[in-house]
Amino acid sequence: MTEEAPPSLSAALRPVLPSPLQETGDERFTSRGLRLLLKRDDLIHPDLPGNKWRKLAPNLKAAAGRPVVTFGGAYSNHLRAVAAAGRLLGFDTVGVVRGDELAGRPLNPSLAQCAADGMRLHFTDRAAYRAKRDPAVLARILREAAGDIAPDEVYVVPEGGSNALAALGCADLGRELGGELGRAGGDALVVGVACGTGGTLAGLAAGLPRGGRAIGFPVLRGGFLGEEIHAIQRAAFGGPAGNWSLDERFHFGGYARTPPVLDAFAADFEQRHGLAVERLYVAKMLYGLTALAEEGAFPPGAAVTAVITGRPAP
């Protein structure tokens, strides 16, 4: 069972938990005897929406007010969430940004928001960034990034926030859905979630009730994510946990790639359901679930639940 965030964290951030679960009519699902539900994790908190809260809350408890160093790309939602948490809770944050060529350029809106929230930004070359799991490389990055903060005094959160603590936090998502959909009925529970670094899927699957299954839709190419999820589950739960799979067909060319066909699908979904669809993650997951429904991948009567992990950036 996941430890709850400390009272000071919950009191300061006031998350909406459990997040709302909304059933929505969509003939692409109902015509096949399926129910489409939206798990609105995007409504948990305005600055730490969705899986950001679930992954960060147990890590912030472990950090216990120490400076937090974390990693991300130039448009990282994770960096923005950590910076916002630092501002709201009063701890120092350092963001290690992939790409030292960005150091001399004006900050994009995402990084500008991180800086406005008090995050110290450190740009590192891409080769070092890729090798950051090497202890020697990580130690060098931390020495360079932390500045006047002693490296042994910081708390390190990995890229995307995905580690064992994050998976334990995301297991609560599976338990919430099990309780909500157990009350709502349905012959089968299928949950779709977008995947970047795998921590959300690792925890979600572990928390689902017996008979439930989770499908992850990677937003990056490469086919590497399965082993990452296995490793996170070993660290968090001691071994494989829950029924999960990956469908790697819907990355649309890779991270941050949003071709016209995906944008048209997202715009149509917005019009149908009045939901602002985030393009880099959520749209790809919704497209994948819709395609699977049209392929007959789900049994009639199934409650197909889409986890809305975020909302469009301003």
PDB file of C-alpha atoms in Angstrom:
ATOM      1  CA  MET A   1       0.000   0.000   0.000  1.00  0.00           C
ATOM      2  CA  THR A   2       1.370   3.404  -0.951  1.00  0.00           C
ATOM      3  CA  GLU A   3       2.210   5.734   1.896  1.00  0.00           C
ATOM      4  CA  GLU A   4       0.105   8.858   1.704  1.00  0.00           C
ATOM      5  CA  ALA A   5       1.740  12.208   1.115  1.00  0.00           C
ATOM      6  CA  PRO A   6       2.504  13.983   4.404  1.00  0.00           C
ATOM      7  CA  PRO A   7      -0.247  16.270   5.689  1.00  0.00           C
ATOM      8  CA  SER A   8       1.825  19.374   4.902  1.00  0.00           C
ATOM      9  CA  LEU A   9       2.104  18.333   1.253  1.00  0.00           C
ATOM     10  CA  SER A  10      -1.580  17.573   0.828  1.00  0.00           C
ATOM     11  CA  ALA A  11      -2.576  20.673   2.773  1.00  0.00           C
ATOM     12  CA  ALA A  12      -0.358  22.914   0.674  1.00  0.00           C
ATOM     13  CA  LEU A  13      -1.276  21.470  -2.707  1.00  0.00           C
ATOM     14  CA  ARG A  14      -4.863  20.364  -2.032  1.00  0.00           C
ATOM     15  CA  PRO A  15      -5.072  17.640  -4.698  1.00  0.00           C
ATOM     16  CA  VAL A  16      -8.465  16.473  -5.966  1.00  0.00           C
ATOM     17  CA  LEU A  17      -8.433  12.782  -5.086  1.00  0.00           C
ATOM     18  CA  PRO A  18      -9.828  10.488  -6.192  1.00  0.00           C
ATOM     19  CA  SER A  19      -9.849  12.194  -9.558  1.00  0.00           C
ATOM     20  CA  PRO A  20     -13.214  12.316 -11.379  1.00  0.00           C
ATOM     21  CA  LEU A  21     -14.331   9.395 -13.535  1.00  0.00           C
ATOM     22  CA  GLN A  22     -16.620  10.432 -16.389  1.00  0.00           C
ATOM     23  CA  GLU A  23     -18.546   8.164 -18.722  1.00  0.00           C
ATOM     24  CA  THR A  24     -18.932   9.584 -22.221  1.00  0.00           C
ATOM     25  CA  GLY A  25     -20.950   8.348 -25.182  1.00  0.00           C
ATOM     26  CA  ASP A  26     -18.905   7.684 -28.314  1.00  0.00           C
ATOM     27  CA  GLU A  27     -20.444   5.631 -31.110  1.00  0.00           C
ATOM     28  CA  ARG A  28     -17.059   4.218 -32.056  1.00  0.00           C
ATOM     29  CA  PHE A  29     -17.261   2.388 -28.731  1.00  0.00           C
ATOM     30  CA  THR A  30     -20.981   2.074 -28.022  1.00  0.00           C
ATOM     31  CA  SER A  31     -21.645   0.530 -31.448  1.00  0.00           C
ATOM     32  CA  ARG A  32     -19.425  -2.352 -30.329  1.00  0.00           C
ATOM     33  CA  GLY A  33     -21.050  -2.729 -26.931  1.00  0.00           C
ATOM     34  CA  LEU A  34     -18.267  -0.867 -25.134  1.00  0.00           C
ATOM     35  CA  ARG A  35     -18.332   1.890 -22.542  1.00  0.00           C
ATOM     36  CA  LEU A  36     -15.810   4.713 -22.821  1.00  0.00           C
ATOM     37  CA  LEU A  37     -14.805   6.365 -19.559  1.00  0.00           C
ATOM     38  CA  LEU A  38     -12.356   9.168 -18.915  1.00  0.00           C
ATOM     39  CA  LYS A  39     -10.291   9.116 -15.725  1.00  0.00           C
ATOM     40  CA  ARG A  40      -9.688  12.834 -15.281  1.00  0.00           C
ATOM     41  CA  ASP A  41      -6.304  12.827 -13.609  1.00  0.00           C
ATOM     42  CA  ASP A  42      -5.710  16.140 -15.383  1.00  0.00           C
ATOM     43  CA  LEU A  43      -7.962  17.697 -12.724  1.00  0.00           C
ATOM     44  CA  ILE A  44      -5.907  16.563  -9.696  1.00  0.00           C
ATOM     45  CA  HIS A  45      -4.012  19.846  -9.403  1.00  0.00           C
ATOM     46  CA  PRO A  46      -3.561  22.875 -11.685  1.00  0.00           C
ATOM     47  CA  ASP A  47       0.255  22.796 -11.442  1.00  0.00           C
ATOM     48  CA  LEU A  48       0.832  19.073 -10.835  1.00  0.00           C
ATOM     49  CA  PRO A  49      -1.833  17.386 -12.962  1.00  0.00           C
ATOM     50  CA  GLY A  50      -2.306  13.698 -13.513  1.00  0.00           C
ATOM     51  CA  ASN A  51       0.584  11.345 -13.167  1.00  0.00           C
ATOM     52  CA  LYS A  52       2.812  14.245 -12.076  1.00  0.00           C
ATOM     53  CA  TRP A  53       1.093  14.383  -8.685  1.00  0.00           C
ATOM     54  CA  ARG A  54       0.938  10.616  -8.334  1.00  0.00           C
ATOM     55  CA  LYS A  55       4.632  10.171  -9.145  1.00  0.00           C
ATOM     56  CA  LEU A  56       5.969  13.212  -7.330  1.00  0.00           C
ATOM     57  CA  ALA A  57       4.055  13.042  -4.039  1.00  0.00           C
ATOM     58  CA  PRO A  58       5.929  10.002  -2.632  1.00  0.00           C
ATOM     59  CA  ASN A  59       9.238  11.351  -3.951  1.00  0.00           C
ATOM     60  CA  LEU A  60       8.694  14.740  -2.331  1.00  0.00           C
ATOM     61  CA  LYS A  61       7.934  13.005   0.942  1.00  0.00           C
ATOM     62  CA  ALA A  62      11.239  11.146   0.641  1.00  0.00           C
ATOM     63  CA  ALA A  63      13.066  14.377  -0.248  1.00  0.00           C
ATOM     64  CA  ALA A  64      11.892  15.867   3.065  1.00  0.00           C
ATOM     65  CA  GLY A  65      12.553  19.443   1.973  1.00  0.00           C
ATOM     66  CA  ARG A  66      16.005  18.847   0.482  1.00  0.00           C
ATOM     67  CA  PRO A  67      16.830  20.458  -2.876  1.00  0.00           C
ATOM     68  CA  VAL A  68      15.514  18.311  -5.729  1.00  0.00           C
ATOM     69  CA  VAL A  69      17.542  17.715  -8.884  1.00  0.00           C
ATOM     70  CA  THR A  70      15.747  16.209 -11.844  1.00  0.00           C
ATOM     71  CA  PHE A  71      16.044  15.788 -15.610  1.00  0.00           C
ATOM     72  CA  GLY A  72      14.097  16.531 -18.760  1.00  0.00           C
ATOM     73  CA  GLY A  73      13.977  17.902 -22.263  1.00  0.00           C
ATOM     74  CA  ALA A  74      13.319  21.477 -23.271  1.00  0.00           C
ATOM     75  CA  TYR A  75       9.526  21.000 -23.191  1.00  0.00           C
ATOM     76  CA  SER A  76       9.324  18.626 -20.232  1.00  0.00           C
ATOM     77  CA  ASN A  77       6.029  18.613 -18.327  1.00  0.00           C
ATOM     78  CA  HIS A  78       7.930  16.894 -15.528  1.00  0.00           C
ATOM     79  CA  LEU A  79      10.391  19.765 -15.131  1.00  0.00           C
ATOM     80  CA  ARG A  80       7.520  22.246 -14.960  1.00  0.00           C
ATOM     81  CA  ALA A  81       5.752  20.166 -12.309  1.00  0.00           C
ATOM     82  CA  VAL A  82       8.864  19.863 -10.130  1.00  0.00           C
ATOM     83  CA  ALA A  83       9.539  23.592 -10.442  1.00  0.00           C
ATOM     84  CA  ALA A  84       5.942  24.376  -9.484  1.00  0.00           C
ATOM     85  CA  ALA A  85       6.129  22.046  -6.493  1.00  0.00           C
ATOM     86  CA  GLY A  86       9.301  23.787  -5.351  1.00  0.00           C
ATOM     87  CA  ARG A  87       7.605  27.167  -5.565  1.00  0.00           C
ATOM     88  CA  LEU A  88       4.485  26.000  -3.741  1.00  0.00           C
ATOM     89  CA  LEU A  89       6.296  24.085  -1.001  1.00  0.00           C
ATOM     90  CA  GLY A  90       9.393  26.237  -0.625  1.00  0.00           C
ATOM     91  CA  PHE A  91      12.267  23.933  -1.588  1.00  0.00           C
ATOM     92  CA  ASP A  92      15.064  24.470  -4.124  1.00  0.00           C
ATOM     93  CA  THR A  93      14.888  22.785  -7.517  1.00  0.00           C
ATOM     94  CA  VAL A  94      17.494  22.172 -10.203  1.00  0.00           C
ATOM     95  CA  GLY A  95      16.553  21.046 -13.697  1.00  0.00           C
ATOM     96  CA  VAL A  96      19.164  19.285 -15.830  1.00  0.00           C
ATOM     97  CA  VAL A  97      18.074  20.000 -19.404  1.00  0.00           C
ATOM     98  CA  ARG A  98      19.068  17.848 -22.364  1.00  0.00           C
ATOM     99  CA  GLY A  99      21.094  19.835 -24.918  1.00  0.00           C
ATOM    100  CA  ASP A 100      23.911  22.235 -24.029  1.00  0.00           C
ATOM    101  CA  GLU A 101      23.298  24.040 -27.325  1.00  0.00           C
ATOM    102  CA  LEU A 102      20.224  25.571 -25.660  1.00  0.00           C
ATOM    103  CA  ALA A 103      22.255  27.377 -23.020  1.00  0.00           C
ATOM    104  CA  GLY A 104      22.833  30.520 -25.049  1.00  0.00           C
ATOM    105  CA  ARG A 105      19.348  30.788 -26.499  1.00  0.00           C
ATOM    106  CA  PRO A 106      16.243  32.521 -25.158  1.00  0.00           C
ATOM    107  CA  LEU A 107      14.208  30.204 -22.959  1.00  0.00           C
ATOM    108  CA  ASN A 108      11.144  28.652 -24.548  1.00  0.00           C
ATOM    109  CA  PRO A 109       7.834  29.161 -22.676  1.00  0.00           C
ATOM    110  CA  SER A 110       8.173  25.837 -20.841  1.00  0.00           C
ATOM    111  CA  LEU A 111      11.676  26.527 -19.510  1.00  0.00           C
ATOM    112  CA  ALA A 112      10.789  30.157 -18.855  1.00  0.00           C
ATOM    113  CA  GLN A 113       8.005  28.943 -16.552  1.00  0.00           C
ATOM    114  CA  CYS A 114      10.471  26.663 -14.758  1.00  0.00           C
ATOM    115  CA  ALA A 115      12.806  29.592 -14.219  1.00  0.00           C
ATOM    116  CA  ALA A 116       9.951  31.825 -13.072  1.00  0.00           C
ATOM    117  CA  ASP A 117       9.078  29.190 -10.480  1.00  0.00           C
ATOM    118  CA  GLY A 118      12.627  29.359  -9.144  1.00  0.00           C
ATOM    119  CA  MET A 119      14.202  26.336 -10.829  1.00  0.00           C
ATOM    120  CA  ARG A 120      17.915  26.585 -11.564  1.00  0.00           C
ATOM    121  CA  LEU A 121      18.446  25.304 -15.119  1.00  0.00           C
ATOM    122  CA  HIS A 122      21.608  23.437 -16.095  1.00  0.00           C
ATOM    123  CA  PHE A 123      22.080  22.510 -19.745  1.00  0.00           C
ATOM    124  CA  THR A 124      24.160  19.418 -20.397  1.00  0.00           C
ATOM    125  CA  ASP A 125      25.406  17.885 -23.617  1.00  0.00           C
ATOM    126  CA  ARG A 126      23.338  15.123 -25.114  1.00  0.00           C
ATOM    127  CA  ALA A 127      26.010  12.435 -24.784  1.00  0.00           C
ATOM    128  CA  ALA A 128      26.340  13.023 -21.043  1.00  0.00           C
ATOM    129  CA  TYR A 129      22.564  13.187 -20.714  1.00  0.00           C
ATOM    130  CA  ARG A 130      22.179   9.766 -22.371  1.00  0.00           C
ATOM    131  CA  ALA A 131      24.838   8.341 -20.043  1.00  0.00           C
ATOM    132  CA  LYS A 132      23.409   9.843 -16.846  1.00  0.00           C
ATOM    133  CA  ARG A 133      22.717   6.412 -15.346  1.00  0.00           C
ATOM    134  CA  ASP A 134      26.458   5.801 -15.214  1.00  0.00           C
ATOM    135  CA  PRO A 135      27.379   6.675 -11.608  1.00  0.00           C
ATOM    136  CA  ALA A 136      30.498   8.605 -12.635  1.00  0.00           C
ATOM    137  CA  VAL A 137      28.625  10.624 -15.259  1.00  0.00           C
ATOM    138  CA  LEU A 138      25.758  11.315 -12.861  1.00  0.00           C
ATOM    139  CA  ALA A 139      28.173  12.466 -10.179  1.00  0.00           C
ATOM    140  CA  ARG A 140      29.805  14.890 -12.619  1.00  0.00           C
ATOM    141  CA  ILE A 141      26.432  16.253 -13.759  1.00  0.00           C
ATOM    142  CA  LEU A 142      25.345  16.744 -10.159  1.00  0.00           C
ATOM    143  CA  ARG A 143      28.549  18.572  -9.273  1.00  0.00           C
ATOM    144  CA  GLU A 144      28.077  20.907 -12.237  1.00  0.00           C
ATOM    145  CA  ALA A 145      24.328  21.390 -11.789  1.00  0.00           C
ATOM    146  CA  ALA A 146      24.067  21.800  -8.031  1.00  0.00           C
ATOM    147  CA  GLY A 147      26.398  24.793  -7.839  1.00  0.00           C
ATOM    148  CA  ASP A 148      26.803  25.789  -4.207  1.00  0.00           C
ATOM    149  CA  ILE A 149      24.612  22.898  -3.024  1.00  0.00           C
ATOM    150  CA  ALA A 150      26.632  19.864  -1.948  1.00  0.00           C
ATOM    151  CA  PRO A 151      25.750  16.937  -4.264  1.00  0.00           C
ATOM    152  CA  ASP A 152      25.224  14.627  -1.283  1.00  0.00           C
ATOM    153  CA  GLU A 153      22.584  17.019   0.081  1.00  0.00           C
ATOM    154  CA  VAL A 154      20.261  16.832  -2.934  1.00  0.00           C
ATOM    155  CA  TYR A 155      17.469  14.408  -3.696  1.00  0.00           C
ATOM    156  CA  VAL A 156      17.571  13.089  -7.266  1.00  0.00           C
ATOM    157  CA  VAL A 157      14.353  12.355  -9.151  1.00  0.00           C
ATOM    158  CA  PRO A 158      14.899  10.576 -12.483  1.00  0.00           C
ATOM    159  CA  GLU A 159      13.709  11.791 -15.863  1.00  0.00           C
ATOM    160  CA  GLY A 160       9.931  11.742 -16.050  1.00  0.00           C
ATOM    161  CA  GLY A 161       9.780  11.063 -12.317  1.00  0.00           C
ATOM    162  CA  SER A 162       9.687   7.296 -12.896  1.00  0.00           C
ATOM    163  CA  ASN A 163      11.180   5.211 -10.114  1.00  0.00           C
ATOM    164  CA  ALA A 164       9.976   2.714  -7.528  1.00  0.00           C
ATOM    165  CA  LEU A 165       8.334   5.396  -5.374  1.00  0.00           C
ATOM    166  CA  ALA A 166       6.540   6.785  -8.422  1.00  0.00           C
ATOM    167  CA  ALA A 167       5.178   3.339  -9.267  1.00  0.00           C
ATOM    168  CA  LEU A 168       3.908   2.947  -5.712  1.00  0.00           C
ATOM    169  CA  GLY A 169       2.144   6.287  -6.067  1.00  0.00           C
ATOM    170  CA  CYS A 170       0.595   5.309  -9.384  1.00  0.00           C
ATOM    171  CA  ALA A 171      -0.684   2.038  -7.933  1.00  0.00           C
ATOM    172  CA  ASP A 172      -3.286   4.216  -6.219  1.00  0.00           C
ATOM    173  CA  LEU A 173      -4.652   5.016  -9.681  1.00  0.00           C
ATOM    174  CA  GLY A 174      -5.316   1.337 -10.311  1.00  0.00           C
ATOM    175  CA  ARG A 175      -6.934   0.917  -6.915  1.00  0.00           C
ATOM    176  CA  GLU A 176      -9.160   3.951  -7.486  1.00  0.00           C
ATOM    177  CA  LEU A 177     -10.339   2.552 -10.804  1.00  0.00           C
ATOM    178  CA  GLY A 178     -10.963  -0.864  -9.318  1.00  0.00           C
ATOM    179  CA  GLY A 179     -13.202   0.640  -6.663  1.00  0.00           C
ATOM    180  CA  GLU A 180     -15.019   3.033  -8.994  1.00  0.00           C
ATOM    181  CA  LEU A 181     -15.628   0.572 -11.799  1.00  0.00           C
ATOM    182  CA  GLY A 182     -16.431  -2.225  -9.424  1.00  0.00           C
ATOM    183  CA  ARG A 183     -19.329  -0.063  -8.272  1.00  0.00           C
ATOM    184  CA  ALA A 184     -20.216   0.998 -11.817  1.00  0.00           C
ATOM    185  CA  GLY A 185     -20.272  -2.518 -13.213  1.00  0.00           C
ATOM    186  CA  GLY A 186     -18.857  -3.784 -16.497  1.00  0.00           C
ATOM    187  CA  ASP A 187     -17.801  -7.207 -17.718  1.00  0.00           C
ATOM    188  CA  ALA A 188     -14.148  -6.279 -18.147  1.00  0.00           C
ATOM    189  CA  LEU A 189     -11.877  -3.421 -17.143  1.00  0.00           C
ATOM    190  CA  VAL A 190      -9.390  -2.187 -19.731  1.00  0.00           C
ATOM    191  CA  VAL A 191      -7.338   0.922 -18.972  1.00  0.00           C
ATOM    192  CA  GLY A 192      -5.278   2.863 -21.490  1.00  0.00           C
ATOM    193  CA  VAL A 193      -2.478   5.247 -20.562  1.00  0.00           C
ATOM    194  CA  ALA A 194       0.171   7.122 -22.518  1.00  0.00           C
ATOM    195  CA  CYS A 195       3.764   6.158 -21.699  1.00  0.00           C
ATOM    196  CA  GLY A 196       6.917   8.234 -21.686  1.00  0.00           C
ATOM    197  CA  THR A 197       9.220   6.662 -19.109  1.00  0.00           C
ATOM    198  CA  GLY A 198       6.913   3.852 -17.936  1.00  0.00           C
ATOM    199  CA  GLY A 199       6.386   4.626 -14.264  1.00  0.00           C
ATOM    200  CA  THR A 200       2.662   5.323 -14.534  1.00  0.00           C
ATOM    201  CA  LEU A 201       1.912   2.065 -16.341  1.00  0.00           C
ATOM    202  CA  ALA A 202       4.122   0.096 -13.939  1.00  0.00           C
ATOM    203  CA  GLY A 203       2.120   1.299 -10.953  1.00  0.00           C
ATOM    204  CA  LEU A 204      -1.307   1.413 -12.594  1.00  0.00           C
ATOM    205  CA  ALA A 205      -1.122  -2.256 -13.599  1.00  0.00           C
ATOM    206  CA  ALA A 206      -0.031  -3.284 -10.119  1.00  0.00           C
ATOM    207  CA  GLY A 207      -2.993  -1.507  -8.527  1.00  0.00           C
ATOM    208  CA  LEU A 208      -5.736  -2.823 -10.813  1.00  0.00           C
ATOM    209  CA  PRO A 209      -8.042  -5.533  -9.465  1.00  0.00           C
ATOM    210  CA  ARG A 210      -7.821  -9.108 -10.655  1.00  0.00           C
ATOM    211  CA  GLY A 211      -9.149  -9.340 -14.197  1.00  0.00           C
ATOM    212  CA  GLY A 212      -8.264  -5.758 -15.083  1.00  0.00           C
ATOM    213  CA  ARG A 213      -5.618  -5.030 -17.671  1.00  0.00           C
ATOM    214  CA  ALA A 214      -3.642  -1.967 -18.632  1.00  0.00           C
ATOM    215  CA  ILE A 215      -2.451  -1.001 -22.097  1.00  0.00           C
ATOM    216  CA  GLY A 216       0.392   1.436 -22.476  1.00  0.00           C
ATOM    217  CA  PHE A 217       0.817   3.574 -25.576  1.00  0.00           C
ATOM    218  CA  PRO A 218       4.460   4.699 -25.870  1.00  0.00           C
ATOM    219  CA  VAL A 219       4.977   8.159 -27.328  1.00  0.00           C
ATOM    220  CA  LEU A 220       8.597   7.427 -28.258  1.00  0.00           C
ATOM    221  CA  ARG A 221       9.962   5.049 -30.821  1.00  0.00           C
ATOM    222  CA  GLY A 222      12.496   2.350 -30.025  1.00  0.00           C
ATOM    223  CA  GLY A 223      10.819  -0.602 -28.348  1.00  0.00           C
ATOM    224  CA  PHE A 224      12.880  -0.144 -25.161  1.00  0.00           C
ATOM    225  CA  LEU A 225      10.096   0.636 -22.722  1.00  0.00           C
ATOM    226  CA  GLY A 226       9.083  -2.909 -21.802  1.00  0.00           C
ATOM    227  CA  GLU A 227      12.329  -3.651 -19.984  1.00  0.00           C
ATOM    228  CA  GLU A 228      12.179  -0.263 -18.272  1.00  0.00           C
ATOM    229  CA  ILE A 229       8.749  -1.119 -16.861  1.00  0.00           C
ATOM    230  CA  HIS A 230       9.924  -4.557 -15.737  1.00  0.00           C
ATOM    231  CA  ALA A 231      12.847  -2.907 -13.922  1.00  0.00           C
ATOM    232  CA  ILE A 232      10.584  -0.374 -12.196  1.00  0.00           C
ATOM    233  CA  GLN A 233       8.216  -3.128 -11.080  1.00  0.00           C
ATOM    234  CA  ARG A 234      11.083  -5.207  -9.731  1.00  0.00           C
ATOM    235  CA  ALA A 235      12.254  -2.240  -7.687  1.00  0.00           C
ATOM    236  CA  ALA A 236       8.771  -1.287  -6.478  1.00  0.00           C
ATOM    237  CA  PHE A 237       7.006  -4.628  -6.066  1.00  0.00           C
ATOM    238  CA  GLY A 238       9.761  -7.249  -6.122  1.00  0.00           C
ATOM    239  CA  GLY A 239       8.789  -8.594  -9.537  1.00  0.00           C
ATOM    240  CA  PRO A 240       6.141  -8.484 -12.273  1.00  0.00           C
ATOM    241  CA  ALA A 241       2.858  -6.998 -11.116  1.00  0.00           C
ATOM    242  CA  GLY A 242      -0.509  -6.893 -12.841  1.00  0.00           C
ATOM    243  CA  ASN A 243      -1.641  -7.556 -16.393  1.00  0.00           C
ATOM    244  CA  TRP A 244      -0.185  -5.008 -18.802  1.00  0.00           C
ATOM    245  CA  SER A 245       0.993  -4.735 -22.376  1.00  0.00           C
ATOM    246  CA  LEU A 246       2.361  -2.119 -24.754  1.00  0.00           C
ATOM    247  CA  ASP A 247       0.993  -1.157 -28.154  1.00  0.00           C
ATOM    248  CA  GLU A 248       3.836   0.596 -29.948  1.00  0.00           C
ATOM    249  CA  ARG A 249       1.959   1.470 -33.147  1.00  0.00           C
ATOM    250  CA  PHE A 250       0.735   4.910 -32.172  1.00  0.00           C
ATOM    251  CA  HIS A 251       3.814   7.044 -31.501  1.00  0.00           C
ATOM    252  CA  PHE A 252       3.226   8.899 -34.806  1.00  0.00           C
ATOM    253  CA  GLY A 253       6.941   9.193 -35.494  1.00  0.00           C
ATOM    254  CA  GLY A 254       8.183   9.779 -31.960  1.00  0.00           C
ATOM    255  CA  TYR A 255       8.078  12.260 -29.126  1.00  0.00           C
ATOM    256  CA  ALA A 256       6.574  15.661 -29.976  1.00  0.00           C
ATOM    257  CA  ARG A 257       5.536  14.427 -33.425  1.00  0.00           C
ATOM    258  CA  THR A 258       1.931  15.408 -34.079  1.00  0.00           C
ATOM    259  CA  PRO A 259       1.102  14.870 -37.765  1.00  0.00           C
ATOM    260  CA  PRO A 260      -2.114  16.251 -39.281  1.00  0.00           C
ATOM    261  CA  VAL A 261      -3.986  12.952 -38.891  1.00  0.00           C
ATOM    262  CA  LEU A 262      -3.396  12.993 -35.124  1.00  0.00           C
ATOM    263  CA  ASP A 263      -4.304  16.658 -34.792  1.00  0.00           C
ATOM    264  CA  ALA A 264      -7.514  16.077 -36.760  1.00  0.00           C
ATOM    265  CA  PHE A 265      -8.427  13.138 -34.521  1.00  0.00           C
ATOM    266  CA  ALA A 266      -7.771  15.208 -31.382  1.00  0.00           C
ATOM    267  CA  ALA A 267      -9.809  18.153 -32.685  1.00  0.00           C
ATOM    268  CA  ASP A 268     -12.695  15.806 -33.481  1.00  0.00           C
ATOM    269  CA  PHE A 269     -12.499  14.243 -29.995  1.00  0.00           C
ATOM    270  CA  GLU A 270     -12.551  17.718 -28.466  1.00  0.00           C
ATOM    271  CA  GLN A 271     -15.669  18.600 -30.430  1.00  0.00           C
ATOM    272  CA  ARG A 272     -17.415  15.343 -29.535  1.00  0.00           C
ATOM    273  CA  HIS A 273     -16.682  15.416 -25.817  1.00  0.00           C
ATOM    274  CA  GLY A 274     -15.791  18.964 -24.811  1.00  0.00           C
ATOM    275  CA  LEU A 275     -12.372  17.887 -23.558  1.00  0.00           C
ATOM    276  CA  ALA A 276      -9.213  19.838 -24.388  1.00  0.00           C
ATOM    277  CA  VAL A 277      -6.882  17.096 -25.653  1.00  0.00           C
ATOM    278  CA  GLU A 278      -3.156  17.335 -24.946  1.00  0.00           C
ATOM    279  CA  ARG A 279      -1.400  16.316 -28.159  1.00  0.00           C
ATOM    280  CA  LEU A 280       1.979  14.824 -27.207  1.00  0.00           C
ATOM    281  CA  TYR A 281       0.667  12.097 -24.893  1.00  0.00           C
ATOM    282  CA  VAL A 282      -3.090  11.997 -24.417  1.00  0.00           C
ATOM    283  CA  ALA A 283      -4.060  12.255 -28.102  1.00  0.00           C
ATOM    284  CA  LYS A 284      -1.888   9.279 -29.012  1.00  0.00           C
ATOM    285  CA  MET A 285      -3.431   7.162 -26.253  1.00  0.00           C
ATOM    286  CA  LEU A 286      -6.989   8.114 -27.263  1.00  0.00           C
ATOM    287  CA  TYR A 287      -6.213   7.383 -30.910  1.00  0.00           C
ATOM    288  CA  GLY A 288      -4.799   3.994 -29.929  1.00  0.00           C
ATOM    289  CA  LEU A 289      -7.799   3.025 -27.801  1.00  0.00           C
ATOM    290  CA  THR A 290     -10.181   4.065 -30.591  1.00  0.00           C
ATOM    291  CA  ALA A 291      -8.237   2.046 -33.149  1.00  0.00           C
ATOM    292  CA  LEU A 292      -8.263  -1.020 -30.889  1.00  0.00           C
ATOM    293  CA  ALA A 293     -12.015  -0.668 -30.390  1.00  0.00           C
ATOM    294  CA  GLU A 294     -12.523  -0.521 -34.144  1.00  0.00           C
ATOM    295  CA  GLU A 295     -10.303  -3.597 -34.532  1.00  0.00           C
ATOM    296  CA  GLY A 296     -12.531  -5.559 -32.124  1.00  0.00           C
ATOM    297  CA  ALA A 297      -9.805  -5.892 -29.505  1.00  0.00           C
ATOM    298  CA  PHE A 298     -12.159  -5.531 -26.529  1.00  0.00           C
ATOM    299  CA  PRO A 299     -14.973  -7.870 -25.494  1.00  0.00           C
ATOM    300  CA  PRO A 300     -18.537  -6.488 -25.571  1.00  0.00           C
ATOM    301  CA  GLY A 301     -19.467  -4.976 -22.230  1.00  0.00           C
ATOM    302  CA  ALA A 302     -15.925  -3.878 -21.447  1.00  0.00           C
ATOM    303  CA  ALA A 303     -15.373  -0.633 -19.576  1.00  0.00           C
ATOM    304  CA  VAL A 304     -12.627   0.988 -21.648  1.00  0.00           C
ATOM    305  CA  THR A 305     -11.055   3.686 -19.505  1.00  0.00           C
ATOM    306  CA  ALA A 306      -8.707   6.368 -20.826  1.00  0.00           C
ATOM    307  CA  VAL A 307      -6.443   7.973 -18.243  1.00  0.00           C
ATOM    308  CA  ILE A 308      -6.220  11.693 -19.048  1.00  0.00           C
ATOM    309  CA  THR A 309      -2.784  12.400 -17.629  1.00  0.00           C
ATOM    310  CA  GLY A 310      -2.460  16.053 -18.606  1.00  0.00           C
ATOM    311  CA  ARG A 311      -3.905  18.964 -20.478  1.00  0.00           C
ATOM    312  CA  PRO A 312      -2.607  21.187 -23.265  1.00  0.00           C
ATOM    313  CA  ALA A 313       0.152  23.590 -22.309  1.00  0.00           C
ATOM    314  CA  PRO A 314      -0.897  27.250 -22.231  1.00  0.00           C
TER     315      PRO A 314
END
